[in-house]
């Protein structure tokens, strides 16, 4: 059995089915190139027959990427397969992904058919696709709820017909990991010619078990995992690429299976998909969430500061995150406070640290976000508070066929500074004006906008993540004017930067 797991990314097909997350062709090409840099083996670029836009996307992605296999989805319908083949004509390596439902529910209540007819249609679809491309993948839709004996007959028939990969989807996210693993094992042991094809998993997350089911399938012989960036997808989503890849890497000594993914590109790819699809990553999301490598408990902080591996099984740099975050809250201990003080340039005696720590706990009980200037005030240094940058005035001129222009006035330690700038939109113009006043080499890594209430008079909440000298800083702003909220969030982050002496 091969120890190489093929990564089949369906972010641009199944992932894009999320309501409100549709991408245009240019955006899809950008994601496809990022997936290529990430090192995925197969990119499912779309469902060509579904719309002219999907067809065009598959064509253009085929032209834009070089080495990954480009896959087009079809039903077990000749016209679907014809259109898919046409869309793949520029692909260096093309694959047609065809299939049909095999569960009792799909056969009788969706397709109004019989098992015998389904078997015939499955074989016919594979043979027809094989006329166009050598690489044909067959999916047995709702395989998770399909009787294993019948599923084995279908898999054996489509492999004999020429399928090079057979996809066993848990379409409804119904299976338990033991059940799904046993299903794959049953196929490996009971299908004649199973070695002639790669068995693939495609698990949905309706019960929160997509990754667990995928790993169970891999442990029992599957050697292709169908996944999406950030686990996005239909309903509750798909198996998360980053989770499967890092499980294979972190537990290689147990599993002995590797992928070709460049894990250092995971975080930036996650942020790209999140930004283009306007779909924020939940903070506690495994691997790529904002809190995945953040520690606020005093016991955990003390352990991480002594040795990262006390509480982290992965090095954040392995997924493209610069460092772990030690967040100061009411649950933080002396070790975390001392660490932050040292980063700020303060060296305190044990007695002084104890005194400051008592003041810190009282402050942290009443304030959600403890800033560096708060800490500085606790140790008797008021200079950072005096240097705090505030938004004093903001005016933006924008509209259809108008180049956005922003006028900004900042209050820095009581002194006023003005700047004017144009930009690619009102937010960009305002931030550029701010940058004319604040001369720091800062990169915006993440920009998220959320509505706190509903309606056109919503208060917009902005979260901004910036990078400065290889360190990450977060800022938040809220206002009925989203441009003001954005500038406030940017300044909130900038105010957390180390003071320049």
Coordinates of C-alpha atoms in Angstrom, one line a residue:
X1 CA 0.0 0.0 0.0
X2 CA 1.3 3.4 -0.9
X3 CA 2.4 5.7 1.9
X4 CA 1.5 8.8 -0.3
X5 CA -1.8 10.5 0.3
X6 CA -3.1 12.5 -2.7
X7 CA -4.8 15.8 -1.8
X8 CA -7.9 16.6 -3.9
X9 CA -9.0 20.1 -3.2
X10 CA -12.6 21.0 -4.0
X11 CA -12.7 24.5 -2.5
X12 CA -13.6 25.9 -6.0
X13 CA -16.4 23.4 -6.5
X14 CA -18.0 22.0 -3.3
X15 CA -16.6 24.9 -1.2
X16 CA -18.0 27.5 -3.5
X17 CA -21.5 26.1 -3.1
X18 CA -21.8 28.0 0.2
X19 CA -24.5 30.7 -0.2
X20 CA -22.9 34.1 -0.7
X21 CA -19.4 32.8 -1.3
X22 CA -19.4 32.6 -5.1
X23 CA -16.2 33.8 -6.8
X24 CA -15.7 35.2 -10.3
X25 CA -13.3 33.7 -12.7
X26 CA -10.4 36.0 -11.8
X27 CA -10.8 35.2 -8.1
X28 CA -11.0 31.5 -8.9
X29 CA -7.7 31.7 -10.8
X30 CA -6.1 33.4 -7.8
X31 CA -7.2 30.7 -5.5
X32 CA -6.2 28.0 -8.0
X33 CA -2.6 29.4 -8.2
X34 CA -2.5 29.5 -4.4
X35 CA -3.6 25.9 -4.2
X36 CA -0.8 25.1 -6.7
X37 CA 1.8 26.8 -4.5
X38 CA 0.3 25.0 -1.6
X39 CA 1.1 21.7 -3.3
X40 CA -2.3 20.1 -3.8
X41 CA -2.4 17.2 -6.3
X42 CA -5.8 17.7 -7.8
X43 CA -7.9 20.9 -8.1
X44 CA -11.6 20.3 -8.7
X45 CA -12.3 23.5 -10.7
X46 CA -16.0 23.4 -11.1
X47 CA -19.2 21.7 -12.5
X48 CA -18.9 22.9 -16.2
X49 CA -22.4 22.0 -17.3
X50 CA -24.0 23.9 -14.5
X51 CA -23.4 27.4 -15.9
X52 CA -21.4 29.3 -18.5
X53 CA -19.4 30.9 -15.7
X54 CA -18.4 27.5 -14.2
X55 CA -17.4 26.3 -17.7
X56 CA -15.3 29.4 -18.3
X57 CA -13.6 29.0 -14.9
X58 CA -12.5 25.5 -15.6
X59 CA -11.1 26.5 -19.0
X60 CA -9.2 29.5 -17.5
X61 CA -7.9 27.6 -14.5
X62 CA -6.7 24.8 -16.9
X63 CA -4.7 27.5 -18.7
X64 CA -3.4 29.2 -15.5
X65 CA -1.9 26.3 -13.5
X66 CA 0.9 24.0 -14.6
X67 CA 1.3 20.8 -12.7
X68 CA -1.8 19.9 -10.6
X69 CA -4.5 17.7 -12.2
X70 CA -7.6 19.8 -13.1
X71 CA -10.8 18.0 -12.4
X72 CA -14.3 18.7 -13.7
X73 CA -17.5 17.3 -12.1
X74 CA -20.3 15.7 -14.0
X75 CA -23.4 13.6 -13.4
X76 CA -23.7 10.2 -15.1
X77 CA -25.1 12.1 -18.1
X78 CA -23.5 12.1 -21.5
X79 CA -24.0 15.9 -22.1
X80 CA -22.4 16.6 -18.7
X81 CA -19.4 14.6 -19.7
X82 CA -19.2 16.2 -23.2
X83 CA -19.2 19.7 -21.7
X84 CA -16.6 18.7 -19.0
X85 CA -14.3 17.2 -21.6
X86 CA -14.5 20.5 -23.7
X87 CA -13.7 22.6 -20.6
X88 CA -10.6 20.5 -19.9
X89 CA -9.1 20.9 -23.4
X90 CA -6.3 23.2 -22.2
X91 CA -5.5 21.2 -19.0
X92 CA -2.0 19.7 -18.9
X93 CA -3.5 16.9 -16.9
X94 CA -7.3 16.6 -16.9
X95 CA -9.7 14.4 -15.0
X96 CA -13.4 13.8 -15.3
X97 CA -15.3 13.2 -12.1
X98 CA -18.5 11.4 -12.8
X99 CA -20.9 9.4 -10.7
X100 CA -24.4 8.7 -9.4
X101 CA -26.2 8.0 -6.1
X102 CA -26.0 4.5 -4.8
X103 CA -27.9 4.6 -1.5
X104 CA -31.5 3.3 -1.0
X105 CA -32.6 6.9 -0.5
X106 CA -31.0 8.2 -3.8
X107 CA -31.9 5.2 -5.9
X108 CA -35.6 5.1 -4.9
X109 CA -36.4 8.6 -3.7
X110 CA -34.1 10.8 -5.9
X111 CA -33.6 8.9 -9.1
X112 CA -36.7 6.8 -9.0
X113 CA -34.7 3.9 -10.3
X114 CA -33.4 0.4 -9.4
X115 CA -30.0 -0.9 -8.3
X116 CA -29.6 -2.7 -11.6
X117 CA -30.2 0.4 -13.7
X118 CA -27.9 2.4 -11.4
X119 CA -25.1 -0.1 -11.9
X120 CA -25.6 0.1 -15.7
X121 CA -25.5 3.9 -15.7
X122 CA -22.4 4.0 -13.5
X123 CA -20.5 1.7 -15.9
X124 CA -21.7 3.5 -19.0
X125 CA -20.7 6.9 -17.6
X126 CA -17.2 5.7 -16.8
X127 CA -16.7 4.1 -20.2
X128 CA -18.0 7.3 -21.9
X129 CA -15.7 9.6 -20.0
X130 CA -12.8 7.2 -20.7
X131 CA -13.2 8.1 -24.4
X132 CA -12.1 11.7 -23.6
X133 CA -9.5 11.3 -20.8
X134 CA -7.5 8.5 -19.3
X135 CA -8.0 9.8 -15.7
X136 CA -11.6 9.1 -14.7
X137 CA -12.9 9.3 -11.1
X138 CA -16.2 7.8 -10.2
X139 CA -18.2 8.9 -7.1
X140 CA -20.8 6.7 -5.5
X141 CA -23.0 9.5 -4.0
X142 CA -24.2 8.8 -0.5
X143 CA -21.9 5.9 -0.2
X144 CA -21.9 6.5 3.6
X145 CA -25.5 5.2 3.7
X146 CA -25.1 2.6 0.9
X147 CA -25.2 -1.1 1.7
X148 CA -21.6 -2.4 1.6
X149 CA -22.4 -5.4 -0.5
X150 CA -24.0 -3.3 -3.2
X151 CA -21.4 -0.7 -3.0
X152 CA -18.6 -3.3 -3.5
X153 CA -20.4 -4.5 -6.7
X154 CA -20.6 -0.9 -8.0
X155 CA -16.9 -0.2 -7.2
X156 CA -15.8 -3.4 -8.8
X157 CA -17.8 -2.7 -12.0
X158 CA -16.6 0.9 -12.4
X159 CA -12.9 -0.1 -11.9
X160 CA -13.4 -2.8 -14.5
X161 CA -14.9 -0.1 -16.8
X162 CA -11.8 2.0 -16.4
X163 CA -12.1 4.2 -13.4
X164 CA -8.7 5.2 -12.0
X165 CA -10.0 6.7 -8.8
X166 CA -13.2 5.7 -6.9
X167 CA -14.7 8.3 -4.5
X168 CA -16.5 7.0 -1.4
X169 CA -18.4 10.0 -0.1
X170 CA -20.1 10.3 3.2
X171 CA -22.4 12.8 1.5
X172 CA -24.7 13.5 4.5
X173 CA -22.0 13.4 7.2
X174 CA -23.9 10.4 8.7
X175 CA -21.2 7.8 9.4
X176 CA -19.3 7.3 12.6
X177 CA -15.5 7.0 12.1
X178 CA -15.6 3.3 13.0
X179 CA -18.4 2.7 10.4
X180 CA -16.7 4.7 7.7
X181 CA -13.3 3.0 8.3
X182 CA -14.9 -0.4 8.2
X183 CA -16.7 0.5 4.9
X184 CA -13.3 1.3 3.3
X185 CA -11.8 -1.8 4.8
X186 CA -14.7 -3.9 3.4
X187 CA -14.1 -2.5 -0.1
X188 CA -10.3 -3.1 0.2
X189 CA -10.9 -6.7 1.1
X190 CA -13.8 -7.6 -1.1
X191 CA -13.5 -5.8 -4.4
X192 CA -11.6 -7.7 -7.1
X193 CA -9.1 -5.4 -8.8
X194 CA -9.2 -2.8 -6.1
X195 CA -5.4 -2.3 -6.5
X196 CA -6.1 -0.8 -10.0
X197 CA -7.7 2.3 -8.6
X198 CA -7.1 4.8 -5.8
X199 CA -9.8 4.9 -3.2
X200 CA -10.9 8.4 -2.2
X201 CA -12.8 9.9 0.8
X202 CA -15.2 12.8 0.5
X203 CA -16.7 13.5 4.0
X204 CA -19.2 16.1 5.1
X205 CA -19.3 17.7 8.5
X206 CA -23.0 17.6 9.5
X207 CA -22.2 15.8 12.8
X208 CA -18.8 17.3 13.2
X209 CA -17.0 14.1 12.1
X210 CA -15.7 14.9 8.6
X211 CA -12.0 14.9 9.5
X212 CA -12.3 11.9 11.8
X213 CA -14.1 9.9 9.1
X214 CA -11.5 10.9 6.5
X215 CA -8.6 9.8 8.8
X216 CA -10.5 6.6 9.5
X217 CA -10.8 6.0 5.8
X218 CA -7.1 6.7 5.2
X219 CA -6.1 4.3 8.0
X220 CA -8.1 1.6 6.3
X221 CA -6.6 2.0 2.8
X222 CA -7.9 5.2 1.1
X223 CA -5.1 7.2 -0.5
X224 CA -6.9 10.3 -1.7
X225 CA -8.6 12.8 0.6
X226 CA -11.2 15.3 -0.9
X227 CA -11.0 18.4 1.2
X228 CA -11.5 22.2 1.2
X229 CA -9.6 25.1 2.7
X230 CA -11.0 26.1 6.1
X231 CA -13.5 23.2 5.7
X232 CA -16.0 25.3 3.8
X233 CA -18.7 23.6 1.8
X234 CA -22.3 22.6 1.5
X235 CA -24.4 22.8 4.7
X236 CA -21.9 22.3 7.6
X237 CA -18.9 22.0 5.3
X238 CA -16.4 19.5 4.1
X239 CA -13.3 17.9 5.5
X240 CA -10.7 20.6 6.3
X241 CA -7.5 20.4 4.2
X242 CA -5.3 21.9 6.9
X243 CA -6.6 19.4 9.5
X244 CA -5.9 16.3 7.4
X245 CA -2.5 17.5 6.2
X246 CA -1.3 18.4 9.7
X247 CA -2.6 15.2 11.2
X248 CA -0.5 13.3 8.6
X249 CA 2.5 15.4 9.4
X250 CA 2.1 15.5 13.2
X251 CA 1.4 11.8 13.5
X252 CA 3.6 10.5 10.8
X253 CA 5.4 8.1 13.2
X254 CA 2.0 6.4 13.8
X255 CA 0.4 6.6 10.4
X256 CA 3.5 6.6 8.1
X257 CA 1.6 8.5 5.4
X258 CA 2.8 11.8 3.9
X259 CA 1.4 14.4 1.5
X260 CA 3.0 16.8 -1.0
X261 CA 1.6 19.9 0.7
X262 CA 3.9 22.8 1.6
X263 CA 2.5 23.4 5.0
X264 CA 4.1 26.8 5.5
X265 CA 1.6 28.1 2.9
X266 CA -1.5 26.9 4.8
X267 CA -2.2 30.0 6.8
X268 CA -1.8 32.5 3.9
X269 CA -4.0 30.3 1.7
X270 CA -6.6 30.1 4.5
X271 CA -6.7 33.9 4.7
X272 CA -6.9 34.3 1.0
X273 CA -10.0 32.0 0.7
X274 CA -11.6 33.6 3.8
X275 CA -11.1 37.1 2.3
X276 CA -12.3 36.4 -1.2
X277 CA -15.3 34.4 -0.1
X278 CA -16.2 36.9 2.7
X279 CA -16.3 34.0 5.1
X280 CA -14.5 34.6 8.4
X281 CA -12.6 31.8 10.0
X282 CA -13.9 31.0 13.4
X283 CA -11.3 32.0 16.0
X284 CA -11.1 28.5 17.6
X285 CA -10.8 26.7 14.2
X286 CA -8.1 24.1 14.4
X287 CA -4.8 25.0 12.7
X288 CA -5.8 28.3 11.2
X289 CA -8.1 30.0 13.7
X290 CA -6.9 33.2 15.4
X291 CA -6.8 31.4 18.7
X292 CA -5.2 28.1 17.5
X293 CA -1.8 29.1 18.9
X294 CA -3.0 31.7 21.5
X295 CA -2.7 31.1 25.2
X296 CA -4.6 33.0 28.0
X297 CA -4.7 30.6 30.9
X298 CA -1.9 31.3 33.4
X299 CA -1.0 27.6 33.7
X300 CA -0.7 27.2 30.0
X301 CA 1.2 30.4 29.5
X302 CA 3.8 29.4 32.1
X303 CA 4.2 26.0 30.4
X304 CA 4.5 27.5 26.9
X305 CA 7.1 30.0 28.0
X306 CA 9.2 27.3 29.6
X307 CA 8.8 25.0 26.6
X308 CA 6.4 25.4 23.7
X309 CA 5.8 21.7 23.5
X310 CA 4.2 21.6 26.9
X311 CA 1.0 22.8 25.3
X312 CA 1.6 22.9 21.6
X313 CA 1.8 19.8 19.5
X314 CA 2.7 21.8 16.4
X315 CA 5.1 24.6 15.8
X316 CA 3.1 27.6 14.4
X317 CA 5.8 28.3 11.9
X318 CA 5.0 24.9 10.3
X319 CA 1.7 26.3 9.0
X320 CA 3.0 29.8 8.2
X321 CA 2.2 31.6 11.5
X322 CA 5.2 33.5 12.9
X323 CA 4.8 32.7 16.6
X324 CA 2.4 31.7 19.4
X325 CA 0.4 34.5 21.1
X326 CA 0.5 35.1 24.9
X327 CA -2.7 37.0 25.6
X328 CA -3.0 38.9 28.9
X329 CA -6.4 38.4 30.7
X330 CA -7.5 38.0 34.3
X331 CA -6.5 34.3 34.0
X332 CA -2.9 35.1 33.1
X333 CA -0.2 34.4 35.6
X334 CA 3.0 36.2 36.7
X335 CA 5.1 34.4 34.0
X336 CA 3.0 35.9 31.2
X337 CA 3.0 39.3 32.7
X338 CA 6.8 39.2 33.2
X339 CA 7.3 38.0 29.6
X340 CA 5.2 40.9 28.3
X341 CA 7.1 43.4 30.5
X342 CA 10.4 42.1 29.2
X343 CA 9.3 42.5 25.6
X344 CA 8.4 46.1 26.4
X345 CA 11.8 46.7 28.0
X346 CA 10.9 46.6 31.7
X347 CA 13.0 44.5 34.1
X348 CA 11.4 44.4 37.5
X349 CA 12.5 42.9 40.8
X350 CA 10.4 40.1 42.3
X351 CA 8.8 42.4 44.8
X352 CA 8.0 45.0 42.2
X353 CA 6.6 42.3 39.8
X354 CA 4.3 41.1 42.7
X355 CA 3.1 44.6 43.2
X356 CA 2.4 45.2 39.5
X357 CA 0.7 41.8 39.2
X358 CA -1.8 42.6 41.9
X359 CA -2.7 45.9 40.1
X360 CA -2.8 44.0 36.8
X361 CA -5.4 41.5 38.1
X362 CA -7.7 44.3 39.3
X363 CA -7.4 46.0 35.9
X364 CA -7.9 42.7 34.0
X365 CA -11.1 41.9 35.9
X366 CA -12.6 45.2 34.6
X367 CA -11.1 45.4 31.1
X368 CA -11.4 42.8 28.4
X369 CA -8.4 43.9 26.3
X370 CA -5.1 44.7 28.2
X371 CA -2.9 46.9 26.1
X372 CA 0.8 47.6 26.3
X373 CA 0.0 51.2 27.4
X374 CA -2.1 49.8 30.3
X375 CA 0.9 47.7 31.4
X376 CA 3.2 50.7 31.1
X377 CA 0.9 52.8 33.4
X378 CA 0.9 50.0 35.9
X379 CA 4.7 50.2 36.3
X380 CA 4.6 54.0 36.5
X381 CA 5.4 54.9 32.9
X382 CA 2.9 57.3 31.5
X383 CA 4.8 58.0 28.2
X384 CA 3.0 55.3 26.2
X385 CA -0.5 56.6 27.2
X386 CA 0.7 60.1 26.1
X387 CA 1.8 58.7 22.8
X388 CA -1.5 57.0 22.0
X389 CA -2.8 57.8 18.5
X390 CA -6.4 58.9 18.2
X391 CA -8.6 59.6 15.3
X392 CA -9.7 63.3 15.5
X393 CA -11.3 63.8 12.2
X394 CA -12.3 61.8 9.1
X395 CA -14.0 62.9 5.9
X396 CA -14.3 60.7 2.8
X397 CA -15.6 61.7 -0.7
X398 CA -16.7 58.7 -2.7
X399 CA -19.4 57.6 -5.1
X400 CA -19.9 56.0 -8.5
X401 CA -17.4 57.2 -11.1
X402 CA -15.6 59.2 -8.4
X403 CA -12.1 58.4 -7.2
X404 CA -12.4 58.0 -3.4
X405 CA -10.5 60.7 -1.4
X406 CA -10.0 60.7 2.4
X407 CA -9.0 63.5 4.7
X408 CA -7.7 62.4 8.1
X409 CA -6.6 64.2 11.2
X410 CA -4.8 62.2 13.9
X411 CA -4.1 63.3 17.5
X412 CA -0.7 62.0 18.6
X413 CA 0.2 63.0 22.2
X414 CA -1.9 66.1 21.9
X415 CA -0.5 67.2 18.6
X416 CA -2.7 67.2 15.4
X417 CA -1.5 65.9 12.1
X418 CA -3.5 66.1 8.8
X419 CA -3.2 64.0 5.6
X420 CA -5.2 63.5 2.4
X421 CA -5.0 60.4 0.1
X422 CA -7.0 58.7 -2.7
X423 CA -7.4 55.0 -2.9
X424 CA -9.1 51.9 -4.3
X425 CA -12.2 52.5 -2.3
X426 CA -13.0 54.7 0.7
X427 CA -11.4 52.4 3.3
X428 CA -8.2 52.1 1.3
X429 CA -8.1 55.9 0.8
X430 CA -8.5 56.5 4.6
X431 CA -5.9 53.9 5.6
X432 CA -3.4 55.3 3.1
X433 CA -3.9 58.8 4.6
X434 CA -3.2 57.4 8.0
X435 CA 0.0 55.8 6.7
X436 CA 1.2 59.1 5.5
X437 CA 1.2 60.3 9.1
X438 CA 2.3 57.1 10.8
X439 CA 5.6 56.0 9.2
X440 CA 5.7 52.3 10.1
X441 CA 6.3 49.4 7.7
X442 CA 3.0 47.7 8.5
X443 CA 1.2 45.0 6.5
X444 CA -2.5 44.3 6.8
X445 CA -2.8 40.5 7.1
X446 CA -6.5 40.2 7.8
X447 CA -9.5 42.6 7.4
X448 CA -12.9 41.3 8.6
X449 CA -16.2 43.3 8.7
X450 CA -19.2 42.0 10.5
X451 CA -22.6 43.5 11.3
X452 CA -23.5 43.6 15.0
X453 CA -27.2 44.2 14.4
X454 CA -29.5 43.8 11.3
X455 CA -30.6 46.4 8.8
X456 CA -29.1 49.4 6.9
X457 CA -28.4 51.2 10.2
X458 CA -26.2 48.4 11.5
X459 CA -23.2 49.0 13.6
X460 CA -20.3 47.5 11.7
X461 CA -17.6 45.7 13.7
X462 CA -14.1 45.5 12.1
X463 CA -11.3 43.2 13.1
X464 CA -7.9 44.0 11.6
X465 CA -4.7 42.0 11.9
X466 CA -1.4 43.7 11.0
X467 CA 2.2 42.4 10.7
X468 CA 5.1 44.5 12.0
X469 CA 8.7 43.2 12.3
X470 CA 7.5 39.6 12.0
X471 CA 5.0 40.0 14.9
X472 CA 1.2 40.0 14.6
X473 CA -1.0 42.7 16.3
X474 CA -4.8 42.8 16.4
X475 CA -7.1 45.8 16.3
X476 CA -10.9 46.3 16.7
X477 CA -13.3 49.1 15.8
X478 CA -17.1 49.5 15.8
X479 CA -19.1 52.3 14.3
X480 CA -22.2 52.9 12.1
X481 CA -19.8 54.2 9.5
X482 CA -17.7 51.3 8.3
X483 CA -14.8 53.5 7.1
X484 CA -14.5 55.0 10.6
X485 CA -14.7 51.6 12.1
X486 CA -11.9 50.4 9.8
X487 CA -9.6 53.3 10.7
X488 CA -10.3 52.9 14.4
X489 CA -9.4 49.2 14.1
X490 CA -6.2 50.0 12.2
X491 CA -5.2 52.6 14.9
X492 CA -6.1 50.2 17.7
X493 CA -3.6 47.7 16.2
X494 CA -1.0 50.3 15.6
X495 CA -1.2 51.5 19.2
X496 CA -0.1 48.1 20.3
X497 CA 3.2 48.3 18.3
X498 CA 6.4 48.7 20.4
X499 CA 7.2 52.3 21.0
X500 CA 10.0 53.7 18.9
X501 CA 12.6 55.4 21.0

